Coordinates of N, CA, C and O in Angstrom, one line a residue:
X1 N -2.5 -19.0 2.5 CA -3.0 -17.7 2.7 C -1.7 -16.8 2.5 O -0.8 -17.3 3.4
X2 N -1.4 -15.7 1.9 CA -0.2 -14.8 1.9 C -0.6 -13.8 2.7 O -1.5 -13.5 3.2
X3 N 0.6 -13.2 3.1 CA 0.5 -12.1 4.0 C 0.4 -10.7 3.1 O -0.6 -10.1 3.8
X4 N 0.5 -11.1 1.9 CA -0.3 -10.1 1.1 C -1.7 -10.0 1.2 O -2.4 -8.8 1.2
X5 N -2.3 -11.0 0.9 CA -3.7 -11.1 0.9 C -4.2 -10.7 2.2 O -5.3 -9.9 2.4
X6 N -3.7 -11.1 3.4 CA -4.0 -10.7 4.7 C -3.8 -9.3 4.9 O -5.0 -8.6 5.5
X7 N -2.8 -8.6 4.4 CA -2.7 -7.2 4.7 C -3.9 -6.4 3.7 O -4.2 -5.5 4.1
X8 N -4.3 -7.0 2.5 CA -5.2 -6.5 1.9 C -6.5 -6.5 2.5 O -7.0 -5.6 2.7
X9 N -7.1 -7.6 3.1 CA -8.2 -7.7 3.8 C -8.1 -6.8 5.1 O -9.1 -6.2 5.3
X10 N -7.1 -7.0 5.8 CA -6.8 -6.0 7.0 C -7.1 -4.5 6.6 O -7.9 -3.8 7.3
X11 N -6.5 -3.9 5.6 CA -6.4 -2.5 5.3 C -7.7 -2.2 4.7 O -8.7 -1.1 5.0
X12 N -8.6 -3.0 3.9 CA -9.8 -2.9 3.4 C -10.9 -2.9 4.5 O -11.7 -1.9 4.6
X13 N -10.7 -3.7 5.6 CA -11.6 -3.7 6.8 C -11.6 -2.5 7.5 O -12.5 -1.9 7.9
X14 N -10.3 -2.0 7.8 CA -9.9 -0.9 8.5 C -10.7 0.6 7.9 O -11.3 1.3 8.2
X15 N -10.6 0.5 6.5 CA -11.1 1.5 5.6 C -12.6 1.4 5.4 O -13.2 2.4 5.0
X16 N -13.2 0.3 5.9 CA -14.6 0.0 5.5 C -14.9 0.1 4.0 O -16.0 0.5 3.6
X17 N -14.0 -0.6 3.2 CA -14.1 -0.6 1.6 C -14.3 -1.9 1.3 O -13.8 -2.9 1.9
X18 N -14.6 -2.1 -0.2 CA -14.8 -3.4 -0.7 C -14.0 -3.5 -2.0 O -13.4 -2.6 -2.7
X19 N -13.9 -4.6 -2.4 CA -13.0 -5.2 -3.4 C -13.6 -6.2 -4.3 O -14.4 -7.1 -3.8
X20 N -13.5 -5.9 -5.6 CA -13.7 -7.0 -6.7 C -12.6 -7.5 -7.6 O -11.8 -6.4 -7.5
X21 N -12.6 -8.4 -8.2 CA -11.3 -9.0 -8.9 C -11.8 -9.3 -10.3 O -12.7 -9.9 -10.3
X22 N -11.3 -8.9 -11.4 CA -11.3 -9.5 -12.7 C -10.0 -10.0 -13.1 O -8.9 -9.8 -13.0
X23 N -10.2 -11.5 -13.6 CA -9.0 -12.1 -13.9 C -9.1 -12.9 -15.1 O -10.1 -13.4 -15.7
X24 N -8.0 -12.7 -15.9 CA -7.9 -13.7 -17.2 C -6.7 -14.7 -16.9 O -7.1 -15.8 -16.2
X25 N -5.4 -14.5 -17.0 CA -4.4 -15.5 -16.9 C -4.5 -16.3 -15.8 O -4.0 -17.3 -15.6
X26 N -4.7 -15.5 -14.6 CA -4.8 -16.0 -13.4 C -6.0 -17.1 -12.9 O -5.9 -17.9 -12.0
X27 N -7.0 -17.1 -13.7 CA -8.2 -18.0 -13.7 C -8.6 -18.2 -12.2 O -9.1 -19.3 -12.1
X28 N -8.8 -17.2 -11.5 CA -9.4 -17.3 -10.1 C -8.4 -17.4 -9.1 O -8.8 -17.5 -7.9
X29 N -7.5 -17.5 -9.5 CA -6.2 -17.5 -8.2 C -6.2 -16.4 -7.5 O -6.0 -16.3 -6.1
X30 N -6.4 -15.0 -7.7 CA -6.5 -14.0 -7.1 C -7.5 -13.9 -6.1 O -7.3 -13.8 -4.9
X31 N -8.9 -14.3 -6.6 CA -9.8 -14.5 -5.7 C -9.6 -15.5 -4.6 O -9.9 -15.3 -3.5
X32 N -9.1 -16.7 -5.1 CA -8.7 -17.8 -4.0 C -8.1 -17.3 -3.0 O -8.2 -17.6 -1.8
X33 N -6.9 -16.6 -3.3 CA -5.9 -16.2 -2.3 C -6.6 -15.0 -1.1 O -6.4 -15.2 -0.3
X34 N -7.4 -14.2 -1.6 CA -8.0 -13.3 -0.8 C -9.2 -13.8 -0.1 O -9.2 -13.8 1.1
X35 N -9.8 -14.8 -0.7 CA -11.0 -15.4 0.3 C -10.3 -16.7 1.2 O -11.1 -17.0 2.1
X36 N -9.0 -16.9 1.0 CA -8.4 -17.8 2.0 C -7.9 -17.1 3.5 O -8.0 -17.6 4.5
X37 N -8.3 -16.0 3.3 CA -8.0 -15.0 4.5 C -9.3 -14.9 5.3 O -10.4 -14.8 4.8
X38 N -9.2 -15.3 6.7 CA -10.3 -15.3 7.4 C -11.0 -13.7 7.6 O -10.1 -12.8 7.8
X39 N -12.1 -13.6 7.4 CA -12.9 -12.2 7.7 C -12.7 -11.7 6.2 O -13.4 -10.4 6.0
X40 N -12.6 -12.2 5.0 CA -12.5 -11.8 3.8 C -13.9 -11.1 3.3 O -14.1 -10.3 2.7
X41 N -15.0 -11.9 3.9 CA -16.2 -11.8 3.5 C -16.7 -10.2 3.8 O -17.6 -9.8 3.2
X42 N -16.1 -9.8 4.7 CA -16.2 -8.2 5.0 C -16.1 -7.4 4.1 O -16.6 -6.2 3.9
X43 N -14.9 -7.7 3.1 CA -14.7 -6.8 2.0 C -14.7 -7.3 0.6 O -14.5 -6.6 -0.3
X44 N -14.5 -8.5 0.6 CA -14.7 -9.1 -1.1 C -15.9 -9.4 -1.3 O -16.9 -10.2 -0.7
X45 N -16.4 -8.8 -2.7 CA -17.6 -9.0 -3.1 C -17.8 -10.0 -4.2 O -18.9 -10.7 -4.2
X46 N -16.7 -10.1 -4.9 CA -16.8 -11.3 -5.8 C -15.8 -11.0 -6.9 O -14.9 -10.1 -6.9
X47 N -15.8 -11.8 -7.8 CA -14.9 -11.8 -9.1 C -15.5 -12.3 -10.4 O -16.6 -13.0 -10.2
X48 N -14.9 -11.9 -11.4 CA -15.3 -12.3 -12.7 C -14.0 -12.8 -13.5 O -13.0 -12.2 -13.5
X49 N -13.9 -14.2 -13.7 CA -13.0 -14.9 -14.4 C -13.3 -14.8 -16.0 O -14.1 -15.5 -16.2
X50 N -12.7 -13.9 -16.7 CA -13.0 -13.4 -18.0 C -11.9 -13.9 -18.8 O -11.2 -13.2 -19.6
X51 N -11.6 -15.3 -19.0 CA -10.6 -16.0 -19.7 C -10.8 -15.5 -21.3 O -9.8 -15.4 -21.9
X52 N -11.9 -15.7 -21.6 CA -12.4 -15.5 -23.1 C -12.4 -14.0 -23.5 O -13.0 -13.2 -22.6
X53 N -12.0 -13.6 -24.5 CA -11.9 -12.1 -24.9 C -13.2 -11.4 -25.1 O -13.4 -10.3 -24.6
X54 N -14.4 -12.2 -25.6 CA -15.5 -11.8 -25.7 C -16.2 -11.3 -24.2 O -17.0 -10.6 -24.2
X55 N -15.8 -12.2 -23.3 CA -16.0 -11.9 -21.8 C -15.6 -10.5 -21.3 O -16.4 -9.7 -20.6
X56 N -14.5 -10.4 -21.7 CA -13.8 -9.0 -21.2 C -14.6 -7.8 -22.0 O -14.8 -6.9 -21.1
X57 N -15.2 -8.0 -23.1 CA -15.9 -6.9 -23.6 C -17.5 -6.9 -23.2 O -17.7 -5.8 -22.8
X58 N -18.0 -8.2 -23.1 CA -19.4 -8.1 -22.8 C -19.8 -8.0 -21.4 O -20.7 -7.4 -21.0
X59 N -19.0 -8.7 -20.5 CA -19.1 -8.5 -19.1 C -18.3 -7.6 -18.3 O -19.1 -6.9 -17.4
X60 N -17.2 -7.2 -18.6 CA -16.5 -6.1 -17.9 C -16.3 -4.8 -18.8 O -15.9 -4.0 -18.4
X61 N -17.0 -4.7 -19.8 CA -17.2 -3.3 -20.7 C -15.9 -2.9 -21.2 O -15.5 -1.9 -21.5
X62 N -14.8 -3.8 -21.5 CA -13.6 -3.3 -22.3 C -14.0 -3.1 -23.7 O -14.7 -3.8 -24.3
X63 N -13.3 -2.1 -23.9 CA -13.7 -1.2 -25.4 C -13.4 -2.4 -26.5 O -12.0 -2.9 -26.7
X64 N -14.3 -2.8 -27.3 CA -14.3 -3.6 -28.5 C -13.2 -3.3 -29.3 O -12.3 -4.1 -29.9
X65 N -13.0 -1.9 -29.6 CA -11.9 -1.5 -30.8 C -10.6 -1.6 -30.0 O -9.7 -2.0 -30.8
X66 N -10.4 -1.5 -28.8 CA -9.1 -1.9 -28.2 C -8.8 -3.1 -28.3 O -7.7 -3.7 -28.6
X67 N -9.7 -3.9 -27.9 CA -9.5 -5.5 -28.0 C -9.3 -5.8 -29.6 O -8.2 -6.9 -29.7
X68 N -9.9 -5.6 -30.5 CA -9.7 -5.8 -31.9 C -8.1 -5.1 -32.3 O -7.7 -6.1 -33.0
X69 N -8.0 -4.1 -31.8 CA -6.5 -3.1 -32.4 C -5.4 -3.9 -31.7 O -4.4 -4.2 -32.1
X70 N -5.5 -4.2 -30.3 CA -4.4 -4.6 -29.5 C -4.3 -6.0 -29.0 O -3.3 -6.5 -28.3
X71 N -5.4 -6.6 -29.0 CA -5.7 -7.9 -28.2 C -6.2 -7.8 -26.9 O -6.0 -6.7 -26.3
X72 N -5.9 -8.8 -26.2 CA -6.5 -9.0 -24.7 C -5.3 -8.6 -23.9 O -5.7 -8.5 -22.6
X73 N -4.1 -8.7 -24.3 CA -2.9 -8.7 -23.4 C -2.3 -7.3 -23.7 O -1.5 -7.1 -24.5
X74 N -2.7 -6.3 -22.9 CA -2.6 -5.0 -23.2 C -2.9 -4.2 -21.8 O -3.7 -4.3 -21.2
X75 N -2.0 -3.2 -21.6 CA -2.0 -2.4 -20.5 C -3.5 -1.5 -20.4 O -4.3 -1.6 -19.4
X76 N -4.1 -1.2 -21.5 CA -5.5 -0.5 -21.4 C -6.5 -1.5 -21.2 O -7.6 -1.2 -20.5
X77 N -6.3 -2.9 -21.7 CA -7.3 -3.8 -21.3 C -7.4 -4.0 -19.9 O -8.4 -4.2 -19.2
X78 N -6.1 -4.3 -19.3 CA -6.2 -4.6 -17.8 C -6.7 -3.2 -17.1 O -7.4 -3.7 -16.0
X79 N -6.4 -2.1 -17.6 CA -7.2 -0.9 -16.6 C -8.6 -0.9 -16.9 O -9.4 -0.9 -15.9
X80 N -9.1 -1.4 -17.9 CA -10.5 -1.1 -18.2 C -11.3 -2.6 -17.7 O -12.4 -2.5 -17.1
X81 N -10.6 -3.5 -17.5 CA -11.1 -4.8 -16.8 C -11.2 -4.3 -15.2 O -12.2 -4.7 -14.6
X82 N -10.3 -3.6 -14.6 CA -10.3 -3.2 -13.2 C -11.6 -2.2 -13.0 O -12.3 -2.4 -12.1
X83 N -11.7 -1.3 -13.8 CA -12.9 -0.4 -13.8 C -13.9 -1.2 -14.3 O -15.0 -0.9 -13.2
X84 N -14.3 -2.0 -15.0 CA -15.4 -2.6 -15.3 C -15.9 -3.4 -14.3 O -16.8 -3.6 -13.8
X85 N -14.9 -4.5 -13.7 CA -15.4 -5.2 -12.5 C -15.8 -4.4 -11.3 O -16.7 -4.8 -10.5
X86 N -15.1 -3.3 -11.0 CA -15.4 -2.4 -9.8 C -17.0 -1.8 -10.2 O -17.7 -1.9 -9.3
X87 N -17.3 -1.5 -11.4 CA -18.5 -0.9 -11.7 C -19.6 -2.0 -11.5 O -20.8 -1.9 -10.8
X88 N -19.5 -3.2 -12.2 CA -20.2 -4.3 -12.2 C -20.6 -4.9 -10.9 O -21.8 -5.4 -10.8
X89 N -19.6 -4.7 -9.9 CA -19.8 -5.5 -8.7 C -20.1 -4.5 -7.7 O -20.3 -4.8 -6.5
X90 N -19.9 -3.3 -8.0 CA -20.4 -2.0 -7.1 C -19.4 -2.1 -5.9 O -19.9 -2.0 -4.7
X91 N -18.1 -1.8 -6.0 CA -16.9 -1.8 -5.0 C -16.3 -0.6 -5.0 O -16.3 0.1 -6.2
X92 N -15.5 -0.4 -4.0 CA -14.5 0.7 -3.9 C -13.6 0.5 -4.8 O -12.9 1.5 -5.3
X93 N -13.0 -0.8 -4.7 CA -11.8 -1.2 -5.4 C -12.1 -2.3 -6.5 O -12.7 -3.1 -6.1
X94 N -11.2 -2.3 -7.6 CA -11.2 -3.3 -8.6 C -9.9 -3.5 -9.0 O -8.9 -2.7 -9.1
X95 N -9.6 -4.7 -9.1 CA -8.3 -5.1 -9.5 C -8.2 -6.1 -10.8 O -9.1 -6.9 -10.8
X96 N -7.3 -6.3 -11.6 CA -7.1 -7.1 -12.8 C -6.0 -7.5 -13.2 O -5.0 -7.0 -12.9
X97 N -5.9 -8.8 -13.8 CA -4.9 -9.4 -14.4 C -5.2 -9.9 -15.6 O -6.2 -10.4 -16.0
X98 N -4.2 -9.6 -16.8 CA -4.3 -10.2 -17.9 C -2.9 -10.4 -18.5 O -2.0 -9.6 -18.4
X99 N -2.8 -11.4 -19.5 CA -1.5 -11.7 -19.7 C -1.2 -13.2 -20.4 O -2.2 -13.7 -20.8
X100 N 0.0 -13.6 -20.6 CA 0.3 -14.8 -21.2 C 1.1 -15.5 -20.4 O 2.3 -15.2 -20.0
X101 N 0.5 -16.8 -19.8 CA 1.0 -17.7 -19.0 C 1.9 -18.8 -19.7 O 2.7 -19.5 -19.0
X102 N 1.4 -18.9 -20.9 CA 2.2 -19.9 -21.5 C 1.3 -21.3 -21.8 O 0.3 -21.3 -21.3
X103 N 1.6 -22.3 -22.7 CA 2.9 -22.5 -23.1 C 3.4 -21.7 -24.3 O 4.5 -21.5 -24.7
X104 N 2.4 -21.1 -25.2 CA 2.5 -20.3 -26.4 C 2.1 -19.0 -26.4 O 1.4 -18.5 -25.5
X105 N 2.9 -18.0 -27.2 CA 2.5 -16.6 -27.1 C 0.9 -16.5 -27.6 O 0.3 -17.2 -28.2
X106 N 0.6 -15.2 -27.2 CA -0.9 -15.0 -27.5 C -1.0 -13.4 -28.1 O -0.3 -12.8 -27.4
X107 N -1.8 -13.5 -28.9 CA -1.9 -11.6 -29.4 C -0.6 -11.0 -29.6 O -0.5 -9.7 -29.7
X108 N 0.3 -11.8 -30.3 CA 1.6 -11.2 -30.5 C 2.6 -10.9 -29.3 O 3.6 -10.3 -29.5
X109 N 1.8 -11.3 -28.1 CA 2.8 -11.1 -26.8 C 3.4 -12.4 -26.5 O 3.0 -13.5 -26.4
X110 N 4.8 -12.3 -26.0 CA 5.4 -13.3 -25.5 C 5.0 -13.8 -24.1 O 4.4 -13.1 -23.5
X111 N 5.2 -15.1 -23.9 CA 5.0 -15.9 -22.7 C 5.8 -15.1 -21.7 O 7.0 -14.6 -21.8
X112 N 5.0 -14.7 -20.6 CA 5.7 -13.9 -19.6 C 5.2 -12.4 -19.5 O 5.3 -11.8 -18.5
X113 N 4.5 -12.2 -20.5 CA 4.1 -10.7 -20.5 C 2.6 -10.7 -19.8 O 1.7 -11.4 -20.3
X114 N 2.7 -9.7 -18.9 CA 1.4 -9.6 -17.8 C 1.2 -8.2 -17.7 O 2.2 -7.3 -17.4
X115 N 0.0 -7.7 -17.5 CA -0.5 -6.5 -17.1 C -1.5 -6.6 -15.8 O -2.3 -7.6 -16.0
X116 N -1.0 -6.1 -14.6 CA -2.0 -6.0 -13.7 C -2.4 -4.5 -13.4 O -1.6 -3.6 -13.7
X117 N -3.5 -4.3 -13.1 CA -4.3 -3.0 -12.7 C -5.0 -3.1 -11.5 O -5.6 -3.9 -11.2
X118 N -5.1 -1.7 -11.0 CA -6.1 -1.5 -9.8 C -6.9 -0.2 -10.3 O -6.1 0.8 -10.7
X119 N -8.0 -0.4 -9.7 CA -8.9 1.0 -10.1 C -9.4 1.2 -8.6 O -10.1 0.3 -8.0
X120 N -9.4 2.5 -8.0 CA -9.9 2.6 -6.7 C -10.6 4.1 -6.7 O -10.8 4.8 -7.7
X121 N -11.0 4.5 -5.5 CA -11.6 5.8 -5.3 C -10.7 7.1 -5.4 O -9.6 6.9 -5.4
X122 N -11.4 8.0 -6.0 CA -10.7 9.4 -6.4 C -11.0 10.2 -5.3 O -12.2 10.6 -5.2
X123 N -10.1 10.6 -4.4 CA -10.3 11.7 -3.3 C -9.3 12.9 -3.5 O -8.3 12.7 -3.5
X124 N -10.0 14.0 -3.3 CA -9.1 15.3 -3.4 C -8.2 15.5 -2.2 O -7.2 15.9 -2.4
X125 N -8.6 14.9 -1.1 CA -7.6 14.8 0.1 C -7.1 13.5 0.5 O -6.7 13.2 1.5
X126 N -7.0 12.7 -0.6 CA -6.7 11.3 -0.2 C -5.2 10.9 0.0 O -4.7 10.0 0.4
X127 N -4.3 12.0 -0.8 CA -3.1 11.8 -0.6 C -2.5 10.9 -1.7 O -1.4 10.5 -1.8
X128 N -3.5 10.5 -2.4 CA -2.9 9.6 -3.8 C -3.6 10.1 -5.0 O -4.6 11.1 -4.9
X129 N -3.1 9.9 -6.1 CA -3.9 10.2 -7.5 C -5.1 9.7 -7.6 O -5.9 10.1 -8.4
X130 N -5.5 8.7 -6.9 CA -6.6 8.0 -7.4 C -6.8 7.4 -8.5 O -5.9 7.5 -9.5
X131 N -7.9 7.0 -8.8 CA -8.3 6.2 -10.0 C -7.5 5.1 -10.5 O -7.1 4.2 -9.5
X132 N -7.0 4.8 -11.8 CA -6.4 3.6 -12.0 C -4.9 3.5 -12.0 O -4.4 4.6 -12.5
X133 N -4.5 2.4 -11.8 CA -2.8 2.1 -12.1 C -2.8 0.9 -12.7 O -3.4 -0.2 -12.4
X134 N -1.7 0.8 -13.8 CA -1.3 -0.3 -14.4 C 0.2 -0.5 -14.3 O 1.0 0.3 -14.5
X135 N 0.5 -1.9 -14.0 CA 2.1 -2.4 -14.0 C 2.1 -3.3 -15.2 O 1.4 -4.1 -15.1
X136 N 3.2 -3.0 -16.1 CA 3.6 -4.1 -17.1 C 4.6 -5.0 -16.2 O 5.6 -4.4 -15.5
X137 N 4.6 -6.1 -16.6 CA 5.3 -7.3 -16.0 C 6.0 -8.1 -17.2 O 5.3 -8.5 -18.0
X138 N 7.2 -8.4 -17.0 CA 7.9 -9.5 -17.9 C 8.5 -10.4 -16.9 O 9.5 -10.6 -16.3
X139 N 7.6 -11.6 -16.9 CA 8.1 -12.7 -15.9 C 8.7 -14.0 -16.7 O 8.2 -14.1 -17.8
X140 N 9.4 -14.5 -15.8 CA 10.1 -15.7 -16.2 C 9.6 -16.9 -15.5 O 9.0 -16.7 -14.5
X141 N 9.7 -18.1 -16.2 CA 9.2 -19.3 -15.3 C 8.2 -19.9 -16.1 O 8.0 -19.6 -17.3
X142 N 7.9 -21.2 -15.5 CA 6.7 -22.0 -16.3 C 5.4 -21.3 -15.9 O 5.3 -20.3 -15.3
X143 N 4.4 -22.0 -16.4 CA 2.9 -21.4 -16.6 C 2.6 -21.2 -15.0 O 2.1 -20.1 -14.7
X144 N 2.8 -21.9 -14.0 CA 2.5 -21.9 -12.8 C 3.1 -20.8 -12.3 O 2.5 -20.0 -11.4
X145 N 4.4 -20.7 -12.4 CA 5.2 -19.5 -11.6 C 4.8 -18.4 -12.2 O 4.5 -17.3 -11.4
X146 N 4.5 -18.2 -13.6 CA 4.0 -16.8 -14.1 C 2.6 -16.5 -13.6 O 2.3 -15.4 -13.1
X147 N 1.7 -17.5 -13.3 CA 0.5 -17.2 -12.8 C 0.7 -16.8 -11.2 O -0.3 -16.0 -10.9
X148 N 1.4 -17.5 -10.5 CA 1.6 -17.2 -9.3 C 2.2 -15.7 -9.0 O 1.9 -15.0 -8.0
X149 N 3.2 -15.4 -9.8 CA 3.8 -14.3 -9.6 C 2.8 -13.1 -10.0 O 2.8 -12.0 -9.5
X150 N 1.9 -13.4 -10.8 CA 1.0 -12.4 -11.2 C 0.2 -12.0 -10.3 O -0.5 -10.9 -9.9
X151 N -0.4 -13.1 -9.5 CA -1.2 -12.9 -8.2 C -0.4 -12.2 -7.2 O -1.1 -11.1 -6.5
X152 N 0.8 -12.4 -7.0 CA 1.7 -11.6 -6.2 C 1.7 -10.2 -6.4 O 1.4 -9.3 -5.4
X153 N 2.0 -9.8 -7.7 CA 2.2 -8.6 -8.2 C 0.8 -7.6 -8.1 O 0.9 -6.6 -7.8
X154 N -0.4 -8.4 -8.5 CA -1.6 -7.4 -8.4 C -1.7 -7.2 -6.8 O -2.4 -6.0 -6.7
X155 N -1.7 -8.1 -6.1 CA -2.0 -7.8 -4.7 C -0.9 -6.6 -4.0 O -1.4 -5.8 -3.3
X156 N 0.5 -6.6 -4.3 CA 1.3 -5.8 -4.2 C 1.0 -4.6 -4.8 O 0.9 -3.5 -4.0
X157 N 0.4 -4.4 -6.0 CA 0.0 -3.1 -6.5 C -1.2 -2.4 -5.7 O -1.1 -1.3 -5.3
X158 N -2.0 -3.4 -5.3 CA -3.2 -3.1 -4.5 C -2.8 -2.2 -3.2 O -3.2 -1.4 -2.7
X159 N -2.0 -3.4 -2.5 CA -1.3 -2.7 -1.4 C -0.9 -1.3 -1.4 O -1.0 -0.5 -0.5
X160 N -0.1 -1.1 -2.2 CA 0.7 0.1 -2.5 C -0.4 1.2 -2.6 O -0.2 2.4 -2.1
X161 N -1.4 1.0 -3.2 CA -2.6 2.0 -3.5 C -3.4 2.3 -2.1 O -3.5 3.3 -1.8
X162 N -3.6 1.2 -1.7 CA -4.2 1.2 -0.1 C -3.5 2.1 0.7 O -3.9 2.8 1.6
X163 N -2.1 1.7 0.9 CA -1.3 2.3 1.7 C -1.2 4.0 1.4 O -1.2 4.7 2.4
X164 N -1.2 4.1 0.1 CA -1.2 5.7 -0.1 C -2.6 6.3 0.1 O -2.5 7.6 0.5
X165 N -3.6 5.6 0.3 CA -4.9 6.1 0.6 C -5.1 6.3 2.3 O -5.9 7.1 2.5
X166 N -4.5 5.3 2.9 CA -4.8 5.5 4.3 C -4.3 6.8 5.0 O -2.9 7.1 4.9
X167 N -4.9 7.2 5.9 CA -4.7 8.2 6.7 C -3.9 7.9 8.1 O -3.7 6.7 8.4
X168 N -3.1 8.8 8.6 CA -2.4 8.3 10.0 C -3.1 8.1 10.9 O -3.0 7.1 11.7
X169 N -4.4 8.5 11.1 CA -5.5 7.9 12.1 C -5.9 6.6 11.8 O -5.8 5.7 12.7
X170 N -6.2 6.1 10.6 CA -6.5 4.8 10.2 C -5.3 3.8 10.5 O -5.6 2.8 11.0
X171 N -4.2 4.3 10.2 CA -3.0 3.5 10.5 C -2.9 3.4 12.1 O -2.6 2.1 12.5
X172 N -3.1 4.3 12.9 CA -3.0 4.1 14.4 C -4.2 3.3 14.8 O -3.7 2.4 15.8
X173 N -5.4 3.5 14.4 CA -6.5 2.4 14.7 C -6.1 1.0 14.4 O -6.2 -0.2 15.2
X174 N -5.5 0.9 13.0 CA -5.1 -0.6 12.8 C -4.1 -1.1 13.4 O -4.3 -2.3 13.9
X175 N -3.1 -0.5 13.9 CA -2.1 -0.9 14.7 C -2.5 -1.3 16.1 O -2.2 -2.4 16.6
X176 N -3.4 -0.5 16.5 CA -3.9 -0.8 18.0 C -4.9 -2.1 18.0 O -4.8 -2.9 18.7
X177 N -5.7 -2.3 16.8 CA -6.4 -3.4 16.7 C -5.5 -4.7 16.6 O -6.1 -5.8 16.9
X178 N -4.5 -4.7 16.0 CA -3.6 -5.8 15.8 C -2.6 -5.9 16.6 O -1.6 -6.4 16.2
X179 N -2.6 -5.3 17.7 CA -1.7 -5.5 18.9 C -0.4 -5.0 18.6 O 0.7 -5.4 19.1
X180 N -0.4 -3.7 18.0 CA 1.0 -3.2 17.9 C 1.6 -3.5 16.5 O 2.8 -3.2 16.3
X181 N 1.2 -4.4 15.9 CA 1.7 -4.9 14.6 C 1.4 -4.1 13.4 O 0.5 -3.5 13.2

């Protein structure tokens, strides 16, 4: 279990919010990382591993015209996957990964091209822009290294968004619950 996954579970628990994951190149690694944390069942509702392009369209609601025009490795596809899993599983937050882990290029994209996305609640007084965020990554390494770094990156993006949404009072309560850490 990673400290990022632990932090995600802790912050979601404090906020009383839930999470769903849509994965492609990571093939379930993000969900495995989150569920390795004790207490994850309080916040984690489930995941969809949509490795095949038609599943991204049919299960996650990714726009077929975007998939046809750009392929599955695209920032808009990542964003729509995060929105789609959030809606499909009825959660506050959705995160997604799509990309090329190798060994060969896909959809005209080089090995190491990855997009991670987060979609969350939009609140007028949240202190954050809310909605969705996508990060484009250009990763080096072998297939396993690219997949692992994709997991780390999507969890880091979610943490950044969760921290932006958290109020001072929630931080104080969280610190108190965790012995001042």
